[in-house]
XYZ file of C-alpha atoms in Angstrom:
375
model
C 0.000 0.000 0.000
C 2.776 2.396 1.019
C 4.816 1.411 -2.040
C 1.865 2.135 -4.349
C 1.424 5.617 -2.860
C 5.127 6.414 -3.320
C 5.007 5.158 -6.873
C 2.054 7.410 -7.724
C 3.750 10.416 -6.041
C 6.948 9.800 -8.033
C 4.952 9.593 -11.261
C 3.145 12.838 -10.404
C 6.433 14.636 -9.677
C 7.827 13.453 -13.005
C 4.723 14.740 -14.776
C 5.023 18.147 -13.085
C 8.737 18.325 -13.953
C 7.865 17.477 -17.540
C 5.288 20.282 -17.648
C 7.812 22.786 -16.261
C 10.485 21.660 -18.736
C 8.029 22.006 -21.624
C 7.068 25.494 -20.452
C 10.734 26.536 -20.274
C 11.349 25.273 -23.818
C 8.330 27.214 -25.089
C 9.437 30.370 -23.258
C 12.959 30.122 -24.723
C 11.552 29.599 -28.221
C 9.313 32.679 -27.837
C 12.288 34.813 -26.761
C 14.412 33.593 -29.693
C 11.622 34.248 -32.205
C 10.421 37.583 -30.826
C 11.534 39.357 -34.031
C 9.046 37.184 -35.957
C 6.133 38.278 -33.757
C 6.194 35.545 -31.104
C 5.340 36.888 -27.634
C 6.684 35.342 -24.457
C 3.946 33.684 -22.416
C 3.698 35.600 -19.126
C 4.435 33.600 -15.994
C 1.214 33.174 -13.964
C 1.043 35.331 -10.853
C 0.769 33.766 -7.414
C -2.881 34.129 -6.259
C -3.532 36.637 -3.502
C -4.405 35.230 -0.067
C -7.028 36.260 2.457
C -4.277 37.309 4.897
C -2.768 39.680 2.324
C -6.191 41.175 1.628
C -6.854 41.617 5.360
C -3.556 43.466 5.761
C -4.483 45.813 2.917
C -7.931 46.421 4.422
C -6.345 47.321 7.759
C -3.990 49.725 5.995
C -6.848 51.352 4.055
C -8.835 51.922 7.240
C -5.872 53.411 9.088
C -4.826 55.708 6.246
C -8.438 56.888 5.814
C -8.662 57.773 9.511
C -5.498 59.858 9.168
C -6.765 61.293 5.842
C -3.509 60.056 4.318
C -4.344 60.457 0.637
C -1.063 59.113 -0.756
C -0.916 56.102 1.553
C -4.508 55.102 0.871
C -4.099 55.638 -2.870
C -1.073 53.306 -2.980
C -3.010 50.568 -1.162
C -6.039 50.955 -3.427
C -3.796 50.708 -6.490
C -2.436 47.437 -5.103
C -5.982 46.085 -4.753
C -6.684 47.233 -8.309
C -3.574 45.417 -9.582
C -4.516 42.207 -7.774
C -8.011 42.380 -9.196
C -6.713 42.800 -12.738
C -4.582 39.648 -12.500
C -7.333 37.048 -12.187
C -10.976 36.397 -11.407
C -9.840 34.262 -8.467
C -8.112 37.291 -6.957
C -11.254 39.377 -7.388
C -13.343 36.793 -5.580
C -10.842 36.646 -2.721
C -10.773 40.450 -2.462
C -14.566 40.782 -2.427
C -15.164 37.866 -0.040
C -12.824 39.371 2.564
C -14.871 42.564 2.914
C -12.764 44.930 0.841
C -15.844 46.639 -0.601
C -17.113 47.939 2.730
C -13.595 49.037 3.773
C -13.159 51.021 0.559
C -16.650 52.507 0.905
C -15.831 53.591 4.473
C -12.628 55.223 3.225
C -14.580 56.928 0.432
C -16.977 58.346 3.017
C -14.096 59.592 5.206
C -12.375 61.437 2.372
C -15.684 62.787 1.013
C -16.495 64.259 4.435
C -13.147 66.048 4.423
C -13.155 67.578 0.910
C -14.172 66.487 -2.597
C -11.653 68.730 -4.325
C -8.666 68.075 -2.070
C -9.167 64.288 -2.099
C -10.317 63.975 -5.713
C -7.565 61.588 -6.848
C -7.911 59.049 -4.030
C -11.711 59.201 -4.280
C -11.470 58.378 -7.991
C -9.130 55.452 -7.252
C -11.510 54.018 -4.648
C -14.506 54.422 -6.939
C -12.705 52.624 -9.755
C -12.122 49.592 -7.502
C -15.666 49.584 -6.142
C -16.969 49.422 -9.707
C -16.150 45.687 -9.959
C -17.265 44.826 -6.412
C -20.998 44.762 -7.169
C -23.501 43.925 -5.881
C -22.794 46.135 -2.883
C -23.296 44.497 0.495
C -25.330 46.209 3.236
C -22.325 47.864 4.891
C -21.031 49.221 1.578
C -24.476 50.665 0.850
C -24.512 52.453 4.222
C -21.186 54.202 3.607
C -21.810 55.046 -0.067
C -25.379 56.073 0.747
C -24.334 58.741 3.248
C -25.113 62.367 2.450
C -21.427 63.157 1.895
C -20.754 60.129 -0.330
C -23.843 60.717 -2.474
C -22.910 64.373 -2.775
C -19.422 63.382 -3.916
C -20.783 60.974 -6.545
C -23.037 63.698 -7.966
C -20.102 66.128 -7.835
C -18.081 63.714 -9.988
C -20.937 63.586 -12.510
C -20.887 67.359 -12.745
C -17.138 68.019 -12.540
C -15.404 64.769 -13.513
C -12.665 65.280 -16.098
C -12.920 61.860 -17.722
C -15.733 59.688 -19.023
C -14.541 56.783 -16.851
C -14.958 58.807 -13.633
C -18.488 59.831 -14.608
C -19.259 56.266 -15.621
C -17.998 54.792 -12.343
C -19.983 57.388 -10.378
C -23.277 56.883 -12.172
C -22.963 53.077 -12.080
C -22.424 53.281 -8.304
C -25.495 55.522 -7.958
C -27.560 53.163 -10.101
C -26.532 50.238 -7.907
C -27.493 52.142 -4.746
C -30.957 53.271 -5.900
C -31.696 49.778 -7.202
C -30.946 48.356 -3.738
C -32.946 50.699 -1.508
C -35.622 53.369 -2.007
C -34.121 55.530 0.753
C -31.151 56.291 -1.509
C -33.578 57.637 -4.127
C -35.079 59.952 -1.534
C -31.623 61.130 -0.457
C -30.638 61.722 -4.078
C -33.662 63.939 -4.720
C -32.366 66.301 -2.044
C -29.067 66.909 -3.871
C -29.224 70.005 -6.048
C -28.621 69.498 -9.748
C -29.243 65.733 -9.904
C -32.236 66.004 -12.265
C -30.417 68.425 -14.565
C -27.404 66.104 -14.787
C -29.584 63.085 -15.688
C -31.358 65.154 -18.335
C -28.043 66.269 -19.825
C -26.696 62.703 -20.045
C -29.869 61.507 -21.800
C -30.028 64.497 -24.140
C -26.336 64.344 -25.083
C -25.146 60.715 -24.727
C -21.500 60.235 -23.740
C -21.423 56.442 -23.576
C -23.973 53.631 -23.669
C -23.263 52.701 -20.044
C -23.836 56.275 -18.845
C -27.034 56.564 -20.904
C -28.447 53.299 -19.532
C -27.554 54.190 -15.954
C -29.014 57.698 -16.377
C -32.291 56.198 -17.577
C -32.395 53.775 -14.626
C -31.727 56.615 -12.179
C -34.326 58.799 -13.905
C -36.847 55.956 -13.688
C -36.379 55.731 -9.917
C -36.508 59.518 -9.533
C -39.732 59.993 -11.520
C -41.299 56.994 -9.771
C -40.562 58.623 -6.423
C -41.767 62.199 -6.919
C -44.406 63.979 -9.027
C -42.433 67.181 -8.585
C -39.502 65.559 -10.403
C -41.845 64.203 -13.092
C -43.111 67.720 -13.758
C -39.575 69.119 -13.773
C -38.405 66.562 -16.345
C -41.459 67.343 -18.498
C -40.778 71.085 -18.363
C -37.230 70.416 -19.521
C -38.546 68.503 -22.560
C -37.596 64.941 -21.628
C -40.691 63.399 -23.272
C -39.644 64.635 -26.714
C -36.020 63.577 -26.195
C -37.044 60.061 -25.129
C -39.288 59.610 -28.168
C -36.556 60.735 -30.553
C -33.973 58.518 -28.867
C -36.157 55.424 -29.307
C -36.326 55.702 -33.092
C -32.868 54.248 -33.629
C -31.225 52.798 -30.537
C -30.316 49.446 -29.029
C -32.963 47.387 -27.256
C -31.748 47.825 -23.694
C -31.695 51.628 -24.038
C -35.132 51.621 -25.681
C -36.596 49.497 -22.884
C -35.317 51.870 -20.217
C -36.501 54.934 -22.145
C -40.000 53.447 -22.404
C -39.962 52.805 -18.658
C -39.175 56.457 -17.918
C -41.809 57.640 -20.421
C -44.400 55.382 -18.793
C -43.772 57.031 -15.421
C -43.814 60.525 -16.943
C -47.256 59.784 -18.386
C -48.555 59.374 -14.829
C -48.720 63.173 -14.583
C -50.766 65.673 -16.612
C -47.672 67.474 -17.904
C -46.202 64.230 -19.253
C -49.416 63.212 -20.997
C -49.841 66.666 -22.536
C -46.310 66.521 -23.936
C -47.025 63.056 -25.327
C -50.315 64.188 -26.913
C -48.568 67.078 -28.668
C -45.716 64.983 -30.102
C -46.396 63.427 -33.517
C -43.946 60.589 -32.785
C -45.744 59.282 -29.692
C -48.276 56.801 -31.084
C -46.189 55.600 -34.073
C -43.183 54.921 -31.807
C -45.254 53.182 -29.113
C -46.982 50.894 -31.602
C -43.723 50.179 -33.414
C -42.042 49.018 -30.204
C -44.741 46.459 -29.324
C -43.238 42.984 -29.946
C -40.103 44.594 -31.394
C -37.886 45.115 -28.332
C -38.477 43.031 -25.169
C -41.498 41.775 -23.230
C -40.976 44.535 -20.677
C -40.776 47.167 -23.420
C -44.031 45.858 -24.931
C -45.621 46.158 -21.494
C -44.476 49.762 -21.178
C -45.765 50.600 -24.678
C -49.180 49.149 -23.861
C -49.251 50.940 -20.500
C -48.450 54.345 -22.035
C -51.015 53.866 -24.821
C -53.633 52.823 -22.266
C -52.943 55.896 -20.120
C -53.202 58.259 -23.086
C -56.478 56.719 -24.285
C -58.066 56.671 -20.824
C -57.161 60.246 -20.000
C -58.274 61.550 -23.396
C -61.609 59.801 -22.932
C -61.903 61.267 -19.441
C -61.020 64.740 -20.691
C -63.451 64.610 -23.632
C -66.441 62.946 -21.935
C -65.690 59.455 -23.215
C -64.420 60.468 -26.661
C -60.886 59.247 -27.322
C -61.189 59.200 -31.090
C -58.105 61.315 -31.816
C -55.669 58.869 -30.189
C -57.642 55.793 -31.282
C -57.793 56.782 -34.951
C -54.074 57.543 -35.027
C -53.298 54.224 -33.324
C -55.364 52.289 -35.869
C -53.643 54.063 -38.747
C -50.265 52.730 -37.609
C -51.482 49.159 -37.061
C -52.167 49.136 -33.323
C -55.154 46.776 -33.423
C -53.287 43.883 -35.015
C -50.177 44.412 -32.868
C -52.156 44.427 -29.606
C -54.225 41.420 -30.696
C -51.092 39.472 -31.580
C -49.522 40.391 -28.239
C -52.532 38.909 -26.443
C -52.348 35.745 -28.554
C -48.641 35.263 -27.889
C -49.118 35.881 -24.165
C -48.000 38.556 -21.708
C -48.137 39.448 -18.011
C -51.462 39.842 -16.217
C -51.244 43.632 -15.890
C -50.223 44.066 -19.525
C -52.948 41.633 -20.602
C -55.608 43.622 -18.744
C -54.516 46.934 -20.249
C -54.073 45.460 -23.735
C -57.624 44.074 -23.582
C -58.980 47.509 -22.666
C -56.995 49.133 -25.486
C -58.381 46.556 -27.917
C -61.954 47.228 -26.775
C -61.443 50.965 -27.242
C -60.019 50.443 -30.746
C -62.675 47.980 -31.898
C -65.487 50.467 -32.772
C -63.166 52.268 -35.204
C -61.595 49.121 -36.691
C -63.926 48.665 -39.662
C -63.246 52.086 -41.140
C -59.589 52.642 -40.279
C -56.860 50.025 -40.161
C -53.281 49.622 -41.257
C -51.030 46.578 -40.879
C -47.254 46.635 -41.000
C -46.520 43.313 -42.675
C -42.932 43.123 -41.402
C -44.221 42.701 -37.853
C -46.268 39.613 -38.748
C -44.012 37.879 -41.265
C -43.982 34.060 -40.934
C -46.594 34.146 -38.134
C -49.778 32.101 -38.459
C -52.740 34.314 -37.702
C -56.309 33.304 -36.898
C -57.727 36.778 -37.399
């Protein structure tokens, strides 16, 4: 038994030695043939350990207490380097509570001064960007008044796109975790204007998506913010942006528009815009299930409120919807299946359209190509 174990161990050692020898031969060949374009295979780094991470965390906490910008920045850069080496390192870093330690340091430096500590704050934020989802302790520190204020300050004053992107992604993560962060964000001056600017003049797809998510939470929280966005002209900008954009952006834009149509100002802007009904109908069954739900919801709101405003007469919206093929699109959506809330609203839209169907109807054949229809 003992002999068999030793024999297997010897064989394993020989195999390992053979692997090392083969690697050395390959490395030497790469060096010799570098002029022909062969690159030397980098030697794998030794994985970081939990003890090393704990030591760094301790150092970050101590340097943050002393407001030692340079010391903390050097430690954060080390964490960043470890994280860039392998996914295993990232897991080890996150699992040992680095996120909350960095968030606490961010809060400390933000309380002192945004401007004076700008560089170290940017470094910390860059690391936190790949430590999502944020745990409860990280949310507490990043959700403080000072930290939120710093994140918004970066959106307004950040020199690079990456800083703005890291800031808005962190904000998006926070508001998606807890409604109280949305409430805190509404109290920071200039937040709405910054979101509007990012949507109106896109910088990057990530920033646009995150801006739409943040705007969705903001308009869902407060009618005052809904009215402010409407006064700034967000309804028109959203409709134009949906004409030619990727699906994920379109879905988020429809979500914001749906919430804006909860207020009178939003509906009035939608009524006045010639793109509203054609865009809404076009996006049914063309983007995602959620986007179809938003399109139906907005159409339903516009029809119901026009009928209410005109003593039951919603002919203006209904006729326009029929002219762009709404009846067939909504009917097909019901046949293919959708969520209960969307189904209920789609049924009501269909009932409202039905009296006008015989005289006015248009079908966009591209939407129904290769589909068997029983209507």
